[in-house]
Tab-separated table of C-alpha atoms and ligand atoms in Angstrom:
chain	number	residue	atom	x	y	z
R	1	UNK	CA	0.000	0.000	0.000
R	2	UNK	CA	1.520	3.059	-0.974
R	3	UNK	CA	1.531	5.733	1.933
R	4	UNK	CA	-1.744	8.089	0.635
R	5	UNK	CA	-3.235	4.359	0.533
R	6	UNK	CA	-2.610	4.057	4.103
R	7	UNK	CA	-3.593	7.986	4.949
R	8	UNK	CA	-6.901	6.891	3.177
R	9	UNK	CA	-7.208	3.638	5.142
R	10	UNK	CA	-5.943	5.352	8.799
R	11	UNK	CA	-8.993	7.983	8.625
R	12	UNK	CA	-11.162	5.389	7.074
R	13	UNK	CA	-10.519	3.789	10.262
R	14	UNK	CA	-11.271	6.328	12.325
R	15	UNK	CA	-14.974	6.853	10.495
R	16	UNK	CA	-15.791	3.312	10.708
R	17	UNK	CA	-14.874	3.207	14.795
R	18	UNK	CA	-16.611	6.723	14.977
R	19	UNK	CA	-19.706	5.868	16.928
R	20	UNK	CA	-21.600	9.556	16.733
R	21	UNK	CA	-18.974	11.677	18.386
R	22	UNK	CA	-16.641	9.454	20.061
R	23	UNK	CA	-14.666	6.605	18.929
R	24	UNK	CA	-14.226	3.018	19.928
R	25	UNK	CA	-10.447	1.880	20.473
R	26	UNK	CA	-11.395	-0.869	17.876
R	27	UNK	CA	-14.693	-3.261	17.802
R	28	UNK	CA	-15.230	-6.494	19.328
R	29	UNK	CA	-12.709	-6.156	21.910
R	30	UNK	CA	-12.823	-2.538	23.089
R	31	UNK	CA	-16.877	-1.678	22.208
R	32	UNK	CA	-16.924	1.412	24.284
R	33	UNK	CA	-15.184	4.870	24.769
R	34	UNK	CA	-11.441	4.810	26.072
R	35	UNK	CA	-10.262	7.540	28.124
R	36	UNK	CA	-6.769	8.075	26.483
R	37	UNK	CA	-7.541	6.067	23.128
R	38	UNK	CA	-10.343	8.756	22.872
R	39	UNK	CA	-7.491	11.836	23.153
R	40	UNK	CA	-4.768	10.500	20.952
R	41	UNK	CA	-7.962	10.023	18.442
R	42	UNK	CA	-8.476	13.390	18.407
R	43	UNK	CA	-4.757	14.319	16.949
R	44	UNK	CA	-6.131	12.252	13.943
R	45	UNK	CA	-9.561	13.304	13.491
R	46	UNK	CA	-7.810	17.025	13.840
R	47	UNK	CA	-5.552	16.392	10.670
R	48	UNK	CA	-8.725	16.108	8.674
R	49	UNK	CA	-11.764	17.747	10.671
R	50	UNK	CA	-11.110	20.051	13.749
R	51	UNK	CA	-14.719	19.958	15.095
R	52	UNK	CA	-14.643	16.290	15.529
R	53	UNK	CA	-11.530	16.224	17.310
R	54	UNK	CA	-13.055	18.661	19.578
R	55	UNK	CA	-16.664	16.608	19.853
R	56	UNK	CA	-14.216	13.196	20.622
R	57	UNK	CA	-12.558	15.204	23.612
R	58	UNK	CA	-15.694	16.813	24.895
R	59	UNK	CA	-18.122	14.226	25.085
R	60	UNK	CA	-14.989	11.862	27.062
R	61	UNK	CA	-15.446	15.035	29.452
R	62	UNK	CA	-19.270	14.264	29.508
R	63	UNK	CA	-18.542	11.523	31.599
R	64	UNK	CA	-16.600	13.384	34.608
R	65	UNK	CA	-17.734	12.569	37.974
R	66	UNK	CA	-18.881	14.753	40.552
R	67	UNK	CA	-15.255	14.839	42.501
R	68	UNK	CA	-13.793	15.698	39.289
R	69	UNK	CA	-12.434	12.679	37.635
R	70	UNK	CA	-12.773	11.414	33.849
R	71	UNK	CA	-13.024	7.907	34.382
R	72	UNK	CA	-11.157	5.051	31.703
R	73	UNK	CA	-14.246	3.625	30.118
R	74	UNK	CA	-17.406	5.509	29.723
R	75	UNK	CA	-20.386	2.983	29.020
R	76	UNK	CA	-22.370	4.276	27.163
R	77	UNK	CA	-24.276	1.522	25.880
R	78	UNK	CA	-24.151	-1.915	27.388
R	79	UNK	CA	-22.051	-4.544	24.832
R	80	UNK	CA	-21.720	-7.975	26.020
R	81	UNK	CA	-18.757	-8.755	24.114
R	82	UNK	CA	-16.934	-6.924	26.572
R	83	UNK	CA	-16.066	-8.182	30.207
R	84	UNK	CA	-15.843	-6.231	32.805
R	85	UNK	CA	-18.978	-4.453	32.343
R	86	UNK	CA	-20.877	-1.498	33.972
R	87	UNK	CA	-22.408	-4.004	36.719
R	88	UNK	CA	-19.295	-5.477	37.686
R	89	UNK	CA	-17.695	-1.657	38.408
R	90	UNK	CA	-21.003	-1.126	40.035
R	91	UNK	CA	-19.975	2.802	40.402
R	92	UNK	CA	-22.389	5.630	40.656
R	93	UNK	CA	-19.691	8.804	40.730
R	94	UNK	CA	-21.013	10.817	37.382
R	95	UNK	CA	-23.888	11.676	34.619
R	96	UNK	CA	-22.528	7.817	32.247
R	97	UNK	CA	-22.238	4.556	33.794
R	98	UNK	CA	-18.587	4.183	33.613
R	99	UNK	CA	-15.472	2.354	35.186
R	100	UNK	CA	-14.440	3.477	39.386
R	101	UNK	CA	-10.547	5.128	37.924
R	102	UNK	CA	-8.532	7.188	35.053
R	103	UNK	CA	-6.298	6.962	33.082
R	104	UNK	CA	-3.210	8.589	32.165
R	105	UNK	CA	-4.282	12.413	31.306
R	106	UNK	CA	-3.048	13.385	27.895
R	107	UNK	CA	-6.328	15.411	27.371
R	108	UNK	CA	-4.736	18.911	28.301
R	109	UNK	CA	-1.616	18.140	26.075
R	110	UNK	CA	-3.481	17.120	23.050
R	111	UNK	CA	-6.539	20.130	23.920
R	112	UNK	CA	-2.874	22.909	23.942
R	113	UNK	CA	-2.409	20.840	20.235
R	114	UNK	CA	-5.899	21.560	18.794
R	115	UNK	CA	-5.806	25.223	19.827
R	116	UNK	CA	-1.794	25.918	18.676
R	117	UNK	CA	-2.615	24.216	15.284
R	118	UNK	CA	-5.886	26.589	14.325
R	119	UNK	CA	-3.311	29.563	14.264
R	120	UNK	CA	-5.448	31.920	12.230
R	121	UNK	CA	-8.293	34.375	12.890
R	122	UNK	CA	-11.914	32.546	13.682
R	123	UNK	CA	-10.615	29.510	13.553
R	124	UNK	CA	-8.187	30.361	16.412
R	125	UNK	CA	-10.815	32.095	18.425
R	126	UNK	CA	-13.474	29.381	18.130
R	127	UNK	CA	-10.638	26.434	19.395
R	128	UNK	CA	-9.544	29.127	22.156
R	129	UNK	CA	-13.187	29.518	22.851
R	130	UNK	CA	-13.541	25.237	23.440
R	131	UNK	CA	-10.506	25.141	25.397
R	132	UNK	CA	-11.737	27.764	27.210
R	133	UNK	CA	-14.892	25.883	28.394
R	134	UNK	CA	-13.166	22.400	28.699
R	135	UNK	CA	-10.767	24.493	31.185
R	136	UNK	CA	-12.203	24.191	34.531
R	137	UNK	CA	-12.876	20.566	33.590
R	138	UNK	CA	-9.703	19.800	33.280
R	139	UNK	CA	-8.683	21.313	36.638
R	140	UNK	CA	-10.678	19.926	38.228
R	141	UNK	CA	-9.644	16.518	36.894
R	142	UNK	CA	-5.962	17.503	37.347
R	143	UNK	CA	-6.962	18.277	41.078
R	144	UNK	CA	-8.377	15.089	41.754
R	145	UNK	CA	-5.089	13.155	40.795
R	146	UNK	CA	-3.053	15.744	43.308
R	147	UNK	CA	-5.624	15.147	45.810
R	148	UNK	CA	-6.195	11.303	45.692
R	149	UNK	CA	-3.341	9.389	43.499
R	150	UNK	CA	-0.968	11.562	45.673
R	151	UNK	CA	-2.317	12.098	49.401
R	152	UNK	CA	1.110	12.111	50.607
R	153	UNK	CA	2.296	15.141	48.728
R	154	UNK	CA	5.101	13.011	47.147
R	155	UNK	CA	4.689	14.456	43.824
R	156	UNK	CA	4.635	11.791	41.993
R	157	UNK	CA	0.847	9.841	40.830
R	158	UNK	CA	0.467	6.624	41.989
R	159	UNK	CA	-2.268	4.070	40.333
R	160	UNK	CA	-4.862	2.219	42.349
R	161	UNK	CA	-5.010	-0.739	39.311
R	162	UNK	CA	-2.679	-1.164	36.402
R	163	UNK	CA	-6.140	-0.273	34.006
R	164	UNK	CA	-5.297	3.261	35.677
R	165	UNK	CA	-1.648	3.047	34.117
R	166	UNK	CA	-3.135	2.230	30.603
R	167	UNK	CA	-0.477	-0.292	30.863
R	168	UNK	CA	-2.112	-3.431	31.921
R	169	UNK	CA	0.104	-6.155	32.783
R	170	UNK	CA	3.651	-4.175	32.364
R	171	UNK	CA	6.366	-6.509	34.549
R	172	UNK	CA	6.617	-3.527	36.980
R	173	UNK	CA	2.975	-3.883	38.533
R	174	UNK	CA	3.603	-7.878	39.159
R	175	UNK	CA	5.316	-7.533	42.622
R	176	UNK	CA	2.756	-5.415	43.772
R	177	UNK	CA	-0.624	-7.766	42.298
R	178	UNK	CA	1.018	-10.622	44.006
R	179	UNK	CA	0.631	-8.779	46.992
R	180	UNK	CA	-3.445	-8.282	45.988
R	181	UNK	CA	-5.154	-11.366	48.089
R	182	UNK	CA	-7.719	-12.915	45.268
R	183	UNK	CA	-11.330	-11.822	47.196
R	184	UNK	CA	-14.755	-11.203	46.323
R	185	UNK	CA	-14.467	-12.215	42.359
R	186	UNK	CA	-16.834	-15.010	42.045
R	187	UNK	CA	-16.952	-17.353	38.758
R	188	UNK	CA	-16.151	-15.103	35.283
R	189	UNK	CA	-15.396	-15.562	31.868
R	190	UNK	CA	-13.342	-13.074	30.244
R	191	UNK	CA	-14.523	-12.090	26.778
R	192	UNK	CA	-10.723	-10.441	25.271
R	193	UNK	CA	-9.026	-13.906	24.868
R	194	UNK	CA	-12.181	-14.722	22.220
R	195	UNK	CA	-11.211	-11.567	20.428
R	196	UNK	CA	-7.213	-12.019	20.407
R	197	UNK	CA	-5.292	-14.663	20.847
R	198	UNK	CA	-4.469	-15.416	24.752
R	199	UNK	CA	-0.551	-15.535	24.389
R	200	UNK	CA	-0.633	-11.868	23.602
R	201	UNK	CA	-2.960	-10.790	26.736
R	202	UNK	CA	-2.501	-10.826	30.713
R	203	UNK	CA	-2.609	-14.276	32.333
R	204	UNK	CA	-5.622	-15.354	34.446
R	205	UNK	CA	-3.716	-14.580	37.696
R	206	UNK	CA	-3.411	-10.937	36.358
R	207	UNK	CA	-7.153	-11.116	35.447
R	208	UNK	CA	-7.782	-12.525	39.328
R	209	UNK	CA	-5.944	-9.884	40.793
R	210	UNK	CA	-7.493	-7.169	38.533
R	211	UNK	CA	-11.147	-7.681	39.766
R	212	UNK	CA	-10.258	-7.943	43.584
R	213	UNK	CA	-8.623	-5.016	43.382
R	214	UNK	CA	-12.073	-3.584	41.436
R	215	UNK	CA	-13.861	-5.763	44.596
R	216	UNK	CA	-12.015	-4.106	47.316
R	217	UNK	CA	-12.922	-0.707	45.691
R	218	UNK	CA	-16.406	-1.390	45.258
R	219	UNK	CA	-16.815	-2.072	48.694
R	220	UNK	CA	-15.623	1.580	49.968
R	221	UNK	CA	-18.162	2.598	47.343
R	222	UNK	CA	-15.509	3.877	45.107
R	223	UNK	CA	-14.996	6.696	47.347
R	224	UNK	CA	-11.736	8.655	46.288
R	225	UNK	CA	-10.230	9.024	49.642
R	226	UNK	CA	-11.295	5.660	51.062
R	227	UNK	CA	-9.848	3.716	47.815
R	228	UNK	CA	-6.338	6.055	48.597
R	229	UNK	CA	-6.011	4.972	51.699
R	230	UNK	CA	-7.378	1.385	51.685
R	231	UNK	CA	-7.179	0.170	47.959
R	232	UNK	CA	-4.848	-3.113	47.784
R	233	UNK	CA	-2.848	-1.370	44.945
R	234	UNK	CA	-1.014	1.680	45.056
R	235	UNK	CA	1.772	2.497	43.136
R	236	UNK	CA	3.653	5.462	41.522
R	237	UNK	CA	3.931	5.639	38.075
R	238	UNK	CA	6.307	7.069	35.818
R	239	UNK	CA	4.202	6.862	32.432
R	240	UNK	CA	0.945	8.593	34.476
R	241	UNK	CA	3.494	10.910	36.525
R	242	UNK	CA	5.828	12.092	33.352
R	243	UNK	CA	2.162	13.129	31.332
R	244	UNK	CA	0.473	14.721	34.298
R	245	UNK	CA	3.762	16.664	34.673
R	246	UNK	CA	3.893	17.624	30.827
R	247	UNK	CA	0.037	17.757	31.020
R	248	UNK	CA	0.163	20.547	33.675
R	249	UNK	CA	2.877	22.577	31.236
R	250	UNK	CA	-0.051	22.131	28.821
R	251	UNK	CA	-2.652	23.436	30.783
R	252	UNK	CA	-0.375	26.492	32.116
R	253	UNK	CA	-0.289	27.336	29.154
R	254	UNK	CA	-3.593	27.267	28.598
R	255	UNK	CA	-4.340	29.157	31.494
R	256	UNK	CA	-2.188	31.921	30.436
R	257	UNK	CA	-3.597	32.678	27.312
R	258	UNK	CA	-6.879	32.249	28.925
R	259	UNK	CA	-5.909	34.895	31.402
R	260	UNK	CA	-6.440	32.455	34.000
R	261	UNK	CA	-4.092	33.831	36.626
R	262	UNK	CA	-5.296	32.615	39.665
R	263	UNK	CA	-5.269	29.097	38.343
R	264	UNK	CA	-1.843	29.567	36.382
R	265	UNK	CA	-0.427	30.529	39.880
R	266	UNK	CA	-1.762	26.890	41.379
R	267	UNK	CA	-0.688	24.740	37.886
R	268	UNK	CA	3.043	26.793	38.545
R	269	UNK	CA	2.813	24.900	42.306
R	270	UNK	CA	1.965	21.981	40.856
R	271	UNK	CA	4.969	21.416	38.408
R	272	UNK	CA	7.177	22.898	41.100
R	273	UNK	CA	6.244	19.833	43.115
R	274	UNK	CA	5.886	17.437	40.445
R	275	UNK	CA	9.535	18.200	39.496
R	276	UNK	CA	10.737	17.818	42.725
R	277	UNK	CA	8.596	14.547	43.639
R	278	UNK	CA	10.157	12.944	40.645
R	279	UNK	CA	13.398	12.314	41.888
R	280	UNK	CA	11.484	9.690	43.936
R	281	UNK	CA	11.304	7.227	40.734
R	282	UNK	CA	14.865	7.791	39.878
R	283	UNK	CA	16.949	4.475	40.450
R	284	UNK	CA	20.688	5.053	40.810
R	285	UNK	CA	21.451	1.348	39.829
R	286	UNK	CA	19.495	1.687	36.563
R	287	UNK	CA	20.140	5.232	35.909
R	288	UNK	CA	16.411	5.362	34.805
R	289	UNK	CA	13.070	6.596	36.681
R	290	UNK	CA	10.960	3.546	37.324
R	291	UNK	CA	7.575	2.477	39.246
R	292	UNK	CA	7.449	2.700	42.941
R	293	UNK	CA	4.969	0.498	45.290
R	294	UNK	CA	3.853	3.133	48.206
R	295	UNK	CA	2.585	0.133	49.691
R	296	UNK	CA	5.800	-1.607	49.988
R	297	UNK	CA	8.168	1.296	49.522
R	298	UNK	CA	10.325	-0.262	46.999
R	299	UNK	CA	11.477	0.756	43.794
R	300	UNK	CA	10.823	-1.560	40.788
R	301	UNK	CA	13.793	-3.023	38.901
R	302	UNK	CA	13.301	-2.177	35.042
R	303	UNK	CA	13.615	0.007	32.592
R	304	UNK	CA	9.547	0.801	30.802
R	305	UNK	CA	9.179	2.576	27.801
R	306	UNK	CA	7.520	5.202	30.125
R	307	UNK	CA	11.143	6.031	31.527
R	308	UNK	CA	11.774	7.758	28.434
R	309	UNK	CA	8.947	9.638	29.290
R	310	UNK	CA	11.168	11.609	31.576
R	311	UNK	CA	11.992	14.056	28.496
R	312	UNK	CA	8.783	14.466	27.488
R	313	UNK	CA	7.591	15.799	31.060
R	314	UNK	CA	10.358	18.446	30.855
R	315	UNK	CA	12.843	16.519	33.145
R	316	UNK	CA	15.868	17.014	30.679
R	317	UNK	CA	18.504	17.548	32.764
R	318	UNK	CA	22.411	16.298	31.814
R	319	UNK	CA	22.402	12.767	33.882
R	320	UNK	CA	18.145	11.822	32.836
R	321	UNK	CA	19.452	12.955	29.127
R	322	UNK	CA	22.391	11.142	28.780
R	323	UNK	CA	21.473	7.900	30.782
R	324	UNK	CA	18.162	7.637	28.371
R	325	UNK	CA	20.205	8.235	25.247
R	326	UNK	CA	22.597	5.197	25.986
R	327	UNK	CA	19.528	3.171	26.973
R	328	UNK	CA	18.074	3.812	23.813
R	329	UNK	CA	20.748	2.565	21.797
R	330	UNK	CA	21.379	-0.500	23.743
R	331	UNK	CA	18.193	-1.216	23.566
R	332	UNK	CA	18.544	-0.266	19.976
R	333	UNK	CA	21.087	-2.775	19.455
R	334	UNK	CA	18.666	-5.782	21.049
R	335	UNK	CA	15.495	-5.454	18.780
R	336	UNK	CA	14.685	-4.415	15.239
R	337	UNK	CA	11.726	-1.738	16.210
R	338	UNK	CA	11.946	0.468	18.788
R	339	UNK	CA	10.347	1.140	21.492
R	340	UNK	CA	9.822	-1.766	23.527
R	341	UNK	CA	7.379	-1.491	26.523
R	342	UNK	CA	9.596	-3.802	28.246
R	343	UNK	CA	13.418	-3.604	28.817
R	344	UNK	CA	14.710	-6.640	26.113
R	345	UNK	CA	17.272	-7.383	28.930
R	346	UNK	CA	15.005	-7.916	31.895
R	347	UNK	CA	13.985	-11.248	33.051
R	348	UNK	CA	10.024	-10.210	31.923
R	349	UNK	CA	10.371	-9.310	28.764
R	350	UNK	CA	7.791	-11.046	26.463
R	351	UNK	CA	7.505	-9.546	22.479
R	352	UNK	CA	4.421	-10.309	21.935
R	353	UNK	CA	2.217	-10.133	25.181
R	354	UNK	CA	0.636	-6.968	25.344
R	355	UNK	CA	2.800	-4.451	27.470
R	356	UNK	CA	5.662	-6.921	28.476
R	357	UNK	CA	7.895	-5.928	25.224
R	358	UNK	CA	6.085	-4.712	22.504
R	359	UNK	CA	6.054	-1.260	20.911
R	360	UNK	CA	2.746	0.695	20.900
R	361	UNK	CA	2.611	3.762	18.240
R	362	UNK	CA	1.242	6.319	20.895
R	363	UNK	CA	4.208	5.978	23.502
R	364	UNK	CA	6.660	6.114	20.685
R	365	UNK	CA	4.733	9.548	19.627
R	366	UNK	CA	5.011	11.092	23.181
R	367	UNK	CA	9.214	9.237	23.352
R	368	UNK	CA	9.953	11.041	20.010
R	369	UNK	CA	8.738	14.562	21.145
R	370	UNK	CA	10.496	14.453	23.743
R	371	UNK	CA	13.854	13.858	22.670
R	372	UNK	CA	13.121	16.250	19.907
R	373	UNK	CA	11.877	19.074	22.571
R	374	UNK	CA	15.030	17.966	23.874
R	375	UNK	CA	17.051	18.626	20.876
R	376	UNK	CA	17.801	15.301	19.714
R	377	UNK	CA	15.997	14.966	16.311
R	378	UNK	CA	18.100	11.813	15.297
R	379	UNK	CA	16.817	9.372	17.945
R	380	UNK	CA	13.443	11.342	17.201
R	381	UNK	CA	13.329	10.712	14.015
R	382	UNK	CA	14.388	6.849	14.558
R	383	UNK	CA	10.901	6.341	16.160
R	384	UNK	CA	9.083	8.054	13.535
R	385	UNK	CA	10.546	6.001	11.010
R	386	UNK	CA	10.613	2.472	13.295
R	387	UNK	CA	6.687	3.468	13.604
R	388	UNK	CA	5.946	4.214	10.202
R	389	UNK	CA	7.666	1.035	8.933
R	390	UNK	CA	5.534	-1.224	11.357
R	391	UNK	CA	2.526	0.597	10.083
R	392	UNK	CA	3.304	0.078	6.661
R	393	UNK	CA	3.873	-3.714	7.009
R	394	UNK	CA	1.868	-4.881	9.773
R	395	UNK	CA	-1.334	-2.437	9.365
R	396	UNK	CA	-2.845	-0.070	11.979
R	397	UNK	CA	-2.645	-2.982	14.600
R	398	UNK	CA	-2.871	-2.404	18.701
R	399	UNK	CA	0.982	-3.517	18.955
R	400	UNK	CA	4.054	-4.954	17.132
R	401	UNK	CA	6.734	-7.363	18.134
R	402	UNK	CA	9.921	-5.209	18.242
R	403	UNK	CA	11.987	-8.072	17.073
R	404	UNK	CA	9.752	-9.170	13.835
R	405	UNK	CA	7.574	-6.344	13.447
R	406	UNK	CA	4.461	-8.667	13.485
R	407	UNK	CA	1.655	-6.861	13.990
R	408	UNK	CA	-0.632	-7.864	17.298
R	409	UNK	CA	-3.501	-7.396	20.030
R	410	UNK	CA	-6.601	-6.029	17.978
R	411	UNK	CA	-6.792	-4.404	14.466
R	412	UNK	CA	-7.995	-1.556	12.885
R	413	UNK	CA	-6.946	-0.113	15.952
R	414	UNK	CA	-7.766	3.882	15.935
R	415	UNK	CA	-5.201	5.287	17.987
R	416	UNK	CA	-2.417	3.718	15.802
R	417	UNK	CA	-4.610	5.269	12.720
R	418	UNK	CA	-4.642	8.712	14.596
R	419	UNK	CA	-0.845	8.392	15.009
R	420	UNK	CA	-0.044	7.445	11.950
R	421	UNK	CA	-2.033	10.545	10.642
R	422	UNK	CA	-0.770	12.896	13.082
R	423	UNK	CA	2.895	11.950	13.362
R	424	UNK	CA	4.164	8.753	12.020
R	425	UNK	CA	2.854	9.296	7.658
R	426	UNK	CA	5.598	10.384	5.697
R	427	UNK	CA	3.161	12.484	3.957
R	428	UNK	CA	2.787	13.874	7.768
R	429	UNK	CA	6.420	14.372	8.177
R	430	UNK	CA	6.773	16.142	4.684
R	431	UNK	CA	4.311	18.188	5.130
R	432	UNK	CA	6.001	19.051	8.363
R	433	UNK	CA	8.769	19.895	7.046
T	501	LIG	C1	-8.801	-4.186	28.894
T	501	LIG	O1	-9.970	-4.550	29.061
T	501	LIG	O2	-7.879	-4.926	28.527
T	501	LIG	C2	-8.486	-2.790	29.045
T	501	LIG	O3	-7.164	-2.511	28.742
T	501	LIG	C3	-8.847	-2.227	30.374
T	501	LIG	O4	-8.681	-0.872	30.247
């Protein structure tokens, strides 16, 4: 296919999972709307109709609960091909049945996107004008991470499930699920093994461990400071900590061409903080930030693709800059495609199964900017290309091996269509140019 083909097939994509205003990750195995699949679909829709990237962003917002947060799944219809459903979250927090936590908030980054790429006259004025109303939203959203995935003040965001991470069954959570006593779960039957094949998903014990956790926070009635203080799970995470922190950059900025300066003033606290707190991930044996149980209060032992994240949240000083540069290329040197979710190295690494090694096009979008924010366009630009060369022969699939390149998880997968029309298309990066 040549690459206008598969510019023609990526929005394609995007129309077909378009269900009136939002978007389904793909069907069959994701039938509903994704918190940060929903965002990074926006980029696309925005390279070919503003208003619907807008519409896909505002109508996630529709769903925010009363104490401010934008839960991961918004249910808008019931669809039994998909397990866990709205009765087994059994949460009552906003206006949409929905799922009890977040997910990693890219929604101010992208929202900073859609207004600095309608740079002209009306068109300017009527994104400012959106942003402007999604705004308080998104503070208040931002607010509820501060005040409940970090009631220590540690400045870093922890997770209360690995769903909340967006990175399911990544090696670092396993230490702490193991921890997770299997409760309250009952007989289930999941539905995702039907739609992909099970070597390339979580393991049943993950799957246990996943809906006591959901158990445990069902019985404190989902309550935000109850499930921070009692939830079985609790861990900091560098891929949701390194986006809030470049998030809240985002939204500063936001707020100061919204003339928000009361709220500018709090963000400016907030990355102070954030910036500090982050030091807490760094491991001096890895020379890399990594996940940290606040249960437990250890460190986890490998390098994620979200430590590269570090660059993209603003954290580019010498050591962070130079360790992640020689990580990349000895990574580099393991596995055809960059970038692996999973250290090649470490004991966990798995290729194919979901986040335990392969490379998903969305992370390598937000790795890329920041080494090219950072100044280094050359290991920038190997992402692009490693991403649009997996497109090209494996199709816009959930994941890819980054030793073969096969192409895995679900297909027609809109998030790697919106990234391939937003970033990865050579036509993109020409046009770029
Ligand atoms: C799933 O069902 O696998 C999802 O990733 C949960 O968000």
């Amino acid at each position: 296919m040549s690459n206008s083909d598969l510019d023609q097939k990526a929005k394609s994509i995007l129309i077909e999972n378009d269900q009136g205003g939002y978007t389904v990750p793909t069907k069959g195995l994701y039938p509903y709307q994704w918190n940060w699949d929903s965002v990074f679909v926006a980029l696309g829709f925005a390279t070919f109709d503003q208003d619907r990237a807008w519409r896909e962003i505002e109508m996630l917002f529709e769903g925010q609960w009363r104490d401010g947060m934008v839960p991961h799944i918004l249910f808008r219809k019931d669809d039994p091909s998909y397990f866990p459903g709205p009765s087994v979250w059994g949460t009552n927090g906003g206006p949409i049945p929905s799922s009890g936590h977040s997910q990693p908030p890219v929604a101010a980054t992208v929202i900073r996107e859609l207004v600095d790429t309608d740079v002209t006259g009306l068109a300017h004025d009527r994104a400012l004008y959106r942003a402007g109303a999604l705004f308080p939203k998104l503070m208040q959203w931002h607010r509820w991470f501060l005040a409940y995935r970090d009631p220590d003040d540690l400045g870093v965001i922890a997770v209360i499930h690995p769903w909340e991470s967006g990175r399911d069954n990544l090696p670092d959570w396993d230490e702490a699920l193991r921890a997770v006593e299997i409760a309250d779960i009952g007989p289930y039957e999941r539905k995702d093994t039907s739609h992909v094949d099970p070597s390339m998903r979580p393991q049943k014990a993950d799957y246990d461990r996943y809906l006591s956790i959901m158990a445990a926070c069902r019985a404190v009635d989902w309550d935000p400071a109850e499930v921070a203080r009692t939830c079985p799970f609790f861990v900091a995470d560098p891929g949701v900590t390194f986006i809030f922190l470049r998030a809240n950059r985002d939204l500063l900025s936001l707020a100061e061409r919204l003339g928000r300066d009361a709220e500018a003033e709090e963000i400016r606290g907030w990355i102070a903080k954030m910036e500090a707190g982050a030091k807490t991930l760094w491991h001096e044996g890895l020379k890399a930030h990594v996940a940290f149980d606040e249960r437990s209060g250890k460190l986890t032992d490998g390098i994620s693709s979200a430590s590269f994240l570090a660059l993209y949240a603003g954290i580019r000083d010498e050591t962070t800059m130079a360790s992640l540069q020689a990580h990349f290329d000895r990574i580099a040197s393991k596995v055809r495609y960059l970038m692996p979710s999973y250290d090649p190295d470490h004991a966990s690494y798995e290729p194919l199964r979901y986040w335990r090694g392969p490379v998903w096009a969305m992370i390598n979008y937000m790795i890329a900017r920041g080494f090219a924010e950072a100044g280094d366009t050359t290991r920038a630009e190997r992402l692009r290309a490693d991403t649009a060369d997996l497109i090209e022969t494996g199709g816009f699939a959930e994941y890819f091996s980054p030793e073969t390149g096969a192409a895995a998880g679900g297909g027609t997968f809109s998030w790697t269509s919106a990234i391939w029309l937003s970033w990865a298309s050579p036509t993109h990066a020409e046009h770029a140019a």
